[in-house]
């Protein structure tokens, strides 16, 4: 019997688990060649906590077989699990739905924001280390749909195109509007910013047009500069605005931490953490009994484990309810809120799942000579705010 449309869409979204690398294969029934427009829309829309605008996204997919998605990062230290695993999940969903992804290695931006003390050699080392992690964890790089672009090289190669765009954006916005974008650098509007940091949002806004991006697929913390890009389209009378697809920001593991911090080791799990380190961090994580809201352990399951494995397995004694496999977050949340699932059992299962994801990364950095040297250098660098 044929599935109802809603069930088919749900299955299409859920089937895009990173644990199924064959998804990018054109012979796979779930490949982009077989997906309907609505299925592609649902898979891509599922990535974002917010989408501006949904109808524009639908129209883009109908008119353009391979939309260009842009994401970027400052090479600023060791990679935490949100940057490593969530980005891999999102990129693989985008490529399997027909998109091309340009990942902007923002080395000049890291210098402007004083990351790694503004040392470009250190910043480059960190950038290479991050790429190694994405390769090891399973980002789909084989089909040629993902490009890593170094901002310094690309801007230098097309300086006559880039800098007039930056200057035009700067001319069309006042200082107050630019300072409102300071969140994109991990800064607050009340901080005393350097001139370089004030220039930064104009450059990031220009990146979107420079890279010819159709979709800005970044975190919610980058929302303000992406909105600035859409406002700039109004200023220059451009009809096709970049679509903003903002993913959820995972909180830190400790109580009250809205986001992970590289300077606080207990707030996040790093991609090359050893099994014992992962177990300890999850054991010490904030996880109040029967409380679902703002529970970082449950958020890890929702945004990392379930998208990766399409299920979450909890192993426990018969006296404590026996083993159980959850297929949806709603089912998990209901058991946890009722007290059927104890925090200790949740944490134990979470640690096991995380370690399964991270094991290939650990192996890679132990067995590959170049990767091992990169990690050694990165760990020696002092993290600067």
Short mmCIF file of C-alpha atoms in Angstrom, two decimals:
data_model
loop_
_atom_site.label_atom_id
_atom_site.label_comp_id
_atom_site.label_asym_id
_atom_site.label_seq_id
_atom_site.Cartn_x
_atom_site.Cartn_y
_atom_site.Cartn_z
CA UNK A 1 0.00 0.00 0.00
CA UNK A 2 1.37 3.46 -0.88
CA UNK A 3 2.52 5.65 1.98
CA UNK A 4 0.68 8.92 2.68
CA UNK A 5 2.68 11.98 1.48
CA UNK A 6 3.52 13.07 5.03
CA UNK A 7 4.95 9.64 5.91
CA UNK A 8 6.99 9.53 2.71
CA UNK A 9 8.48 12.95 3.45
CA UNK A 10 9.31 11.98 7.01
CA UNK A 11 11.01 8.81 5.78
CA UNK A 12 13.00 10.77 3.19
CA UNK A 13 14.25 13.18 5.83
CA UNK A 14 15.08 10.46 8.33
CA UNK A 15 16.85 8.32 5.74
CA UNK A 16 19.56 10.97 5.40
CA UNK A 17 21.59 9.53 8.24
CA UNK A 18 25.35 9.98 8.04
CA UNK A 19 25.61 6.31 8.95
CA UNK A 20 24.44 5.61 5.38
CA UNK A 21 27.24 6.99 3.17
CA UNK A 22 25.72 5.43 0.07
CA UNK A 23 23.15 8.21 0.05
CA UNK A 24 25.15 10.32 -2.39
CA UNK A 25 25.25 7.41 -4.87
CA UNK A 26 23.03 8.01 -7.87
CA UNK A 27 22.00 4.32 -7.72
CA UNK A 28 20.49 4.86 -4.29
CA UNK A 29 16.69 5.30 -4.42
CA UNK A 30 17.08 8.22 -2.00
CA UNK A 31 19.54 10.09 -4.23
CA UNK A 32 18.78 13.56 -5.57
CA UNK A 33 17.80 12.05 -8.99
CA UNK A 34 14.82 10.32 -7.38
CA UNK A 35 13.76 12.96 -4.85
CA UNK A 36 10.73 15.07 -5.65
CA UNK A 37 10.80 18.84 -5.27
CA UNK A 38 8.80 18.58 -2.06
CA UNK A 39 11.14 15.93 -0.62
CA UNK A 40 14.19 18.08 -1.41
CA UNK A 41 12.48 21.07 0.19
CA UNK A 42 11.63 19.14 3.36
CA UNK A 43 15.13 17.69 3.73
CA UNK A 44 16.81 21.09 3.32
CA UNK A 45 14.23 22.94 5.43
CA UNK A 46 14.72 20.35 8.17
CA UNK A 47 18.30 21.60 8.63
CA UNK A 48 17.25 25.04 9.83
CA UNK A 49 15.73 26.17 13.08
CA UNK A 50 14.66 29.19 11.05
CA UNK A 51 14.27 29.79 7.32
CA UNK A 52 13.95 33.21 5.68
CA UNK A 53 11.95 32.70 3.45
CA UNK A 54 10.40 29.27 2.92
CA UNK A 55 8.59 30.15 -0.30
CA UNK A 56 11.80 31.56 -1.75
CA UNK A 57 13.55 28.28 -0.92
CA UNK A 58 10.84 26.27 -2.64
CA UNK A 59 11.04 28.48 -5.76
CA UNK A 60 14.85 28.26 -5.80
CA UNK A 61 14.76 24.46 -5.76
CA UNK A 62 12.19 24.43 -8.55
CA UNK A 63 14.28 26.69 -10.80
CA UNK A 64 17.88 25.74 -9.96
CA UNK A 65 19.01 22.07 -9.94
CA UNK A 66 22.19 22.78 -7.94
CA UNK A 67 21.78 25.76 -5.60
CA UNK A 68 24.94 27.12 -3.98
CA UNK A 69 25.03 26.98 -0.18
CA UNK A 70 27.54 28.94 1.85
CA UNK A 71 28.93 28.23 5.29
CA UNK A 72 32.04 29.64 6.87
CA UNK A 73 34.20 29.33 9.94
CA UNK A 74 37.09 31.03 11.69
CA UNK A 75 39.97 28.62 12.33
CA UNK A 76 40.20 29.41 16.02
CA UNK A 77 41.20 26.28 17.93
CA UNK A 78 40.09 22.69 18.49
CA UNK A 79 36.84 21.62 16.92
CA UNK A 80 33.90 20.87 19.19
CA UNK A 81 31.31 18.29 18.34
CA UNK A 82 28.66 20.72 17.11
CA UNK A 83 31.02 22.14 14.50
CA UNK A 84 32.23 18.68 13.55
CA UNK A 85 29.16 16.46 13.63
CA UNK A 86 26.30 18.92 13.07
CA UNK A 87 28.08 20.50 10.11
CA UNK A 88 28.72 17.06 8.61
CA UNK A 89 25.06 16.09 9.01
CA UNK A 90 23.89 19.35 7.42
CA UNK A 91 26.38 19.32 4.55
CA UNK A 92 25.53 15.71 3.69
CA UNK A 93 21.82 16.53 3.65
CA UNK A 94 22.46 19.49 1.36
CA UNK A 95 24.62 17.59 -1.13
CA UNK A 96 22.25 14.61 -1.21
CA UNK A 97 19.46 17.06 -2.07
CA UNK A 98 21.37 18.46 -5.05
CA UNK A 99 23.08 21.47 -3.50
CA UNK A 100 26.69 22.55 -3.88
CA UNK A 101 28.35 23.68 -0.66
CA UNK A 102 31.10 26.29 -0.40
CA UNK A 103 32.81 26.20 2.97
CA UNK A 104 34.62 29.48 3.55
CA UNK A 105 37.79 29.07 5.59
CA UNK A 106 37.82 32.56 7.03
CA UNK A 107 41.52 32.93 7.83
CA UNK A 108 41.61 36.69 7.32
CA UNK A 109 38.49 37.00 9.45
CA UNK A 110 40.15 35.03 12.25
CA UNK A 111 43.03 37.51 12.09
CA UNK A 112 40.65 40.48 12.20
CA UNK A 113 38.98 38.94 15.25
CA UNK A 114 42.36 38.28 16.92
CA UNK A 115 41.98 34.51 16.93
CA UNK A 116 45.26 32.63 17.50
CA UNK A 117 46.67 36.03 18.49
CA UNK A 118 46.22 37.13 14.87
CA UNK A 119 49.00 34.76 13.73
CA UNK A 120 48.11 33.69 10.17
CA UNK A 121 50.46 30.69 10.21
CA UNK A 122 48.73 29.30 13.28
CA UNK A 123 45.33 30.11 11.78
CA UNK A 124 46.24 28.18 8.61
CA UNK A 125 47.36 25.18 10.68
CA UNK A 126 44.03 25.17 12.53
CA UNK A 127 42.13 25.40 9.23
CA UNK A 128 43.94 22.35 7.84
CA UNK A 129 43.24 20.45 11.06
CA UNK A 130 39.50 21.22 10.80
CA UNK A 131 39.36 19.91 7.23
CA UNK A 132 41.07 16.70 8.36
CA UNK A 133 38.34 16.17 10.95
CA UNK A 134 35.51 16.58 8.46
CA UNK A 135 37.19 14.10 6.15
CA UNK A 136 37.60 11.58 8.99
CA UNK A 137 34.11 11.89 10.45
CA UNK A 138 32.31 11.26 7.16
CA UNK A 139 31.52 14.52 5.35
CA UNK A 140 30.63 13.64 1.76
CA UNK A 141 33.61 15.04 -0.14
CA UNK A 142 33.82 12.41 -2.89
CA UNK A 143 31.17 13.78 -5.25
CA UNK A 144 32.86 17.14 -5.82
CA UNK A 145 29.90 19.05 -4.41
CA UNK A 146 31.82 20.45 -1.43
CA UNK A 147 34.54 23.09 -1.83
CA UNK A 148 36.85 24.41 0.88
CA UNK A 149 37.84 27.96 -0.04
CA UNK A 150 40.46 29.98 1.85
CA UNK A 151 39.28 33.58 2.15
CA UNK A 152 42.78 35.07 1.78
CA UNK A 153 43.47 33.24 -1.49
CA UNK A 154 40.06 33.84 -3.02
CA UNK A 155 39.95 37.53 -2.11
CA UNK A 156 43.48 38.14 -3.39
CA UNK A 157 42.64 36.38 -6.67
CA UNK A 158 39.57 38.57 -7.26
CA UNK A 159 40.38 41.68 -5.26
CA UNK A 160 38.94 43.98 -7.93
CA UNK A 161 35.56 42.30 -7.44
CA UNK A 162 35.63 41.85 -3.67
CA UNK A 163 36.74 45.17 -2.22
CA UNK A 164 34.36 47.46 -4.19
CA UNK A 165 31.53 45.24 -2.89
CA UNK A 166 32.75 45.58 0.70
CA UNK A 167 33.04 49.36 0.35
CA UNK A 168 29.54 49.62 -1.15
CA UNK A 169 28.04 47.66 1.75
CA UNK A 170 29.93 49.89 4.19
CA UNK A 171 28.67 53.04 2.48
CA UNK A 172 25.06 51.89 2.59
CA UNK A 173 25.01 51.15 6.34
CA UNK A 174 25.63 53.30 9.39
CA UNK A 175 27.94 52.35 12.24
CA UNK A 176 25.07 51.45 14.58
CA UNK A 177 23.72 48.87 12.10
CA UNK A 178 27.14 47.29 11.67
CA UNK A 179 27.79 47.08 15.41
CA UNK A 180 24.48 45.23 15.79
CA UNK A 181 26.15 42.41 13.83
CA UNK A 182 28.97 42.01 16.38
CA UNK A 183 27.37 38.76 17.65
CA UNK A 184 28.73 37.02 14.53
CA UNK A 185 32.25 37.40 15.97
CA UNK A 186 31.28 36.16 19.41
CA UNK A 187 31.23 39.77 20.64
CA UNK A 188 28.56 41.87 22.28
CA UNK A 189 27.35 45.27 21.12
CA UNK A 190 28.66 46.82 24.36
CA UNK A 191 32.25 45.60 23.90
CA UNK A 192 34.93 48.00 22.78
CA UNK A 193 35.59 46.80 19.25
CA UNK A 194 38.71 47.39 17.20
CA UNK A 195 38.39 49.07 13.82
CA UNK A 196 39.12 45.65 12.25
CA UNK A 197 36.16 44.11 14.07
CA UNK A 198 33.87 46.88 12.86
CA UNK A 199 34.99 46.18 9.29
CA UNK A 200 34.40 42.44 9.71
CA UNK A 201 30.56 42.41 9.23
CA UNK A 202 30.86 44.36 5.95
CA UNK A 203 33.28 41.73 4.70
CA UNK A 204 31.14 38.79 5.82
CA UNK A 205 28.12 40.34 4.15
CA UNK A 206 30.17 40.73 0.95
CA UNK A 207 31.22 37.05 1.12
CA UNK A 208 27.64 35.97 0.42
CA UNK A 209 27.55 37.79 -2.92
CA UNK A 210 31.20 37.13 -3.73
CA UNK A 211 30.58 33.38 -3.44
CA UNK A 212 27.31 33.70 -5.40
CA UNK A 213 25.47 31.96 -2.58
CA UNK A 214 21.79 31.15 -2.94
CA UNK A 215 21.49 29.85 0.63
CA UNK A 216 23.31 31.04 3.76
CA UNK A 217 23.53 27.91 5.90
CA UNK A 218 25.07 29.09 9.16
CA UNK A 219 24.15 29.05 12.84
CA UNK A 220 21.53 31.23 14.50
CA UNK A 221 24.38 33.35 15.88
CA UNK A 222 25.14 34.52 12.31
CA UNK A 223 21.57 35.57 11.59
CA UNK A 224 22.09 39.34 11.87
CA UNK A 225 24.70 39.61 9.13
CA UNK A 226 22.65 37.36 6.85
CA UNK A 227 19.68 39.69 7.35
CA UNK A 228 22.05 42.57 6.54
CA UNK A 229 22.73 40.88 3.19
CA UNK A 230 19.01 40.72 2.42
CA UNK A 231 18.65 44.39 3.37
CA UNK A 232 21.54 45.21 1.04
CA UNK A 233 19.59 43.55 -1.78
CA UNK A 234 16.81 46.08 -1.14
CA UNK A 235 19.37 48.90 -1.28
CA UNK A 236 20.70 47.80 -4.68
CA UNK A 237 17.26 46.78 -6.03
CA UNK A 238 18.25 43.10 -6.33
CA UNK A 239 15.26 40.76 -6.49
CA UNK A 240 16.97 37.43 -5.75
CA UNK A 241 17.90 37.60 -2.09
CA UNK A 242 20.03 35.00 -0.30
CA UNK A 243 17.86 32.56 1.63
CA UNK A 244 18.78 32.29 5.30
CA UNK A 245 18.76 28.75 6.70
CA UNK A 246 19.96 29.04 10.29
CA UNK A 247 20.71 25.87 12.24
CA UNK A 248 20.24 25.39 15.97
CA UNK A 249 23.09 26.30 18.32
CA UNK A 250 23.92 23.47 20.73
CA UNK A 251 24.30 24.67 24.33
CA UNK A 252 27.29 24.04 26.57
CA UNK A 253 27.14 20.98 28.80
CA UNK A 254 27.06 22.94 32.05
CA UNK A 255 23.99 24.66 33.51
CA UNK A 256 23.13 28.00 31.95
CA UNK A 257 25.63 27.79 29.06
CA UNK A 258 23.83 28.96 25.93
CA UNK A 259 26.65 27.84 23.67
CA UNK A 260 29.80 25.76 23.82
CA UNK A 261 33.06 27.40 24.80
CA UNK A 262 36.47 26.30 23.57
CA UNK A 263 38.04 27.95 26.60
CA UNK A 264 35.97 25.79 29.02
CA UNK A 265 36.88 22.11 28.44
CA UNK A 266 33.84 20.83 30.37
CA UNK A 267 31.38 22.86 28.29
CA UNK A 268 31.89 20.86 25.11
CA UNK A 269 33.22 17.64 23.64
CA UNK A 270 36.05 17.99 21.18
CA UNK A 271 36.19 15.84 18.08
CA UNK A 272 39.37 14.00 19.09
CA UNK A 273 38.51 13.57 22.78
CA UNK A 274 39.37 10.12 24.09
CA UNK A 275 36.58 7.79 25.17
CA UNK A 276 37.30 8.39 28.87
CA UNK A 277 37.14 12.18 28.36
CA UNK A 278 33.78 11.92 26.62
CA UNK A 279 32.42 9.71 29.41
CA UNK A 280 33.62 12.12 32.10
CA UNK A 281 32.20 15.21 30.40
CA UNK A 282 28.80 13.61 29.89
CA UNK A 283 28.84 12.29 33.45
CA UNK A 284 29.39 15.84 34.76
CA UNK A 285 26.92 17.43 32.34
CA UNK A 286 23.81 19.26 33.54
CA UNK A 287 20.88 16.85 33.20
CA UNK A 288 18.05 17.52 35.68
CA UNK A 289 15.61 14.62 36.17
CA UNK A 290 12.28 14.91 34.33
CA UNK A 291 13.28 18.27 32.77
CA UNK A 292 13.39 18.36 28.98
CA UNK A 293 13.69 22.10 28.39
CA UNK A 294 17.29 23.41 28.25
CA UNK A 295 18.68 19.96 28.99
CA UNK A 296 21.97 19.73 27.04
CA UNK A 297 22.11 15.93 27.14
CA UNK A 298 18.72 15.66 25.48
CA UNK A 299 19.74 18.30 22.92
CA UNK A 300 22.80 16.21 22.02
CA UNK A 301 20.50 13.27 21.33
CA UNK A 302 18.06 15.37 19.31
CA UNK A 303 20.58 17.17 17.11
CA UNK A 304 23.46 14.69 16.93
CA UNK A 305 22.53 11.10 17.75
CA UNK A 306 19.09 10.73 16.18
CA UNK A 307 20.07 12.39 12.86
CA UNK A 308 23.23 10.27 12.73
CA UNK A 309 21.85 6.82 13.60
CA UNK A 310 18.09 7.34 13.09
CA UNK A 311 17.65 5.86 16.56
CA UNK A 312 18.88 6.12 20.13
CA UNK A 313 19.57 2.90 22.03
CA UNK A 314 19.40 2.79 25.82
CA UNK A 315 20.78 -0.30 27.53
CA UNK A 316 19.71 -0.93 31.11
CA UNK A 317 18.88 -3.76 33.46
CA UNK A 318 15.46 -5.39 33.50
CA UNK A 319 14.89 -3.91 36.96
CA UNK A 320 15.31 -0.43 35.48
CA UNK A 321 12.96 -1.03 32.57
CA UNK A 322 15.15 -3.07 30.20
CA UNK A 323 16.70 -2.03 26.92
CA UNK A 324 14.78 0.39 24.74
CA UNK A 325 15.36 1.92 21.29
CA UNK A 326 13.89 5.35 20.64
CA UNK A 327 13.06 6.27 17.05
CA UNK A 328 11.95 9.86 17.67
CA UNK A 329 12.82 12.68 20.02
CA UNK A 330 9.17 13.04 21.04
CA UNK A 331 9.16 9.45 22.31
CA UNK A 332 12.41 10.02 24.19
CA UNK A 333 11.25 13.31 25.71
CA UNK A 334 8.00 11.74 26.93
CA UNK A 335 9.85 8.92 28.71
CA UNK A 336 12.34 11.32 30.26
CA UNK A 337 9.72 13.81 31.44
CA UNK A 338 7.66 11.03 33.02
CA UNK A 339 10.67 9.63 34.86
CA UNK A 340 10.63 6.37 32.89
CA UNK A 341 14.13 7.21 31.67
CA UNK A 342 16.65 8.06 34.39
CA UNK A 343 19.42 10.67 33.78
CA UNK A 344 22.13 8.07 34.49
CA UNK A 345 20.75 5.74 31.79
CA UNK A 346 20.39 8.62 29.35
CA UNK A 347 23.99 9.71 29.96
CA UNK A 348 25.39 6.21 29.62
CA UNK A 349 23.65 5.68 26.28
CA UNK A 350 24.63 9.14 25.07
CA UNK A 351 28.31 8.53 25.86
CA UNK A 352 28.28 5.24 23.95
CA UNK A 353 26.67 6.82 20.88
CA UNK A 354 29.04 9.79 20.87
CA UNK A 355 32.05 7.53 21.14
CA UNK A 356 30.83 5.49 18.17
CA UNK A 357 30.70 8.66 16.07
CA UNK A 358 34.09 9.94 17.24
CA UNK A 359 36.07 6.71 17.00
CA UNK A 360 37.01 7.09 13.28
CA UNK A 361 38.33 10.58 14.03
CA UNK A 362 40.44 9.33 16.92
CA UNK A 363 41.85 6.55 14.76
CA UNK A 364 42.67 8.96 11.94
CA UNK A 365 44.63 11.32 14.19
CA UNK A 366 46.53 8.42 15.72
CA UNK A 367 47.44 6.64 12.48
CA UNK A 368 47.89 9.44 9.94
CA UNK A 369 51.29 11.08 10.46
CA UNK A 370 50.36 14.51 9.05
CA UNK A 371 47.06 14.65 10.92
CA UNK A 372 48.81 13.66 14.13
CA UNK A 373 51.28 16.53 13.74
CA UNK A 374 48.48 19.01 13.03
CA UNK A 375 46.63 18.00 16.19
CA UNK A 376 49.80 18.29 18.26
CA UNK A 377 50.31 21.86 17.06
CA UNK A 378 46.70 22.89 17.54
CA UNK A 379 46.61 21.56 21.10
CA UNK A 380 49.72 23.60 21.87
CA UNK A 381 48.12 26.87 20.74
CA UNK A 382 46.57 29.10 23.34
CA UNK A 383 42.92 29.88 22.65
CA UNK A 384 42.30 33.64 22.41
CA UNK A 385 38.85 35.13 22.81
#
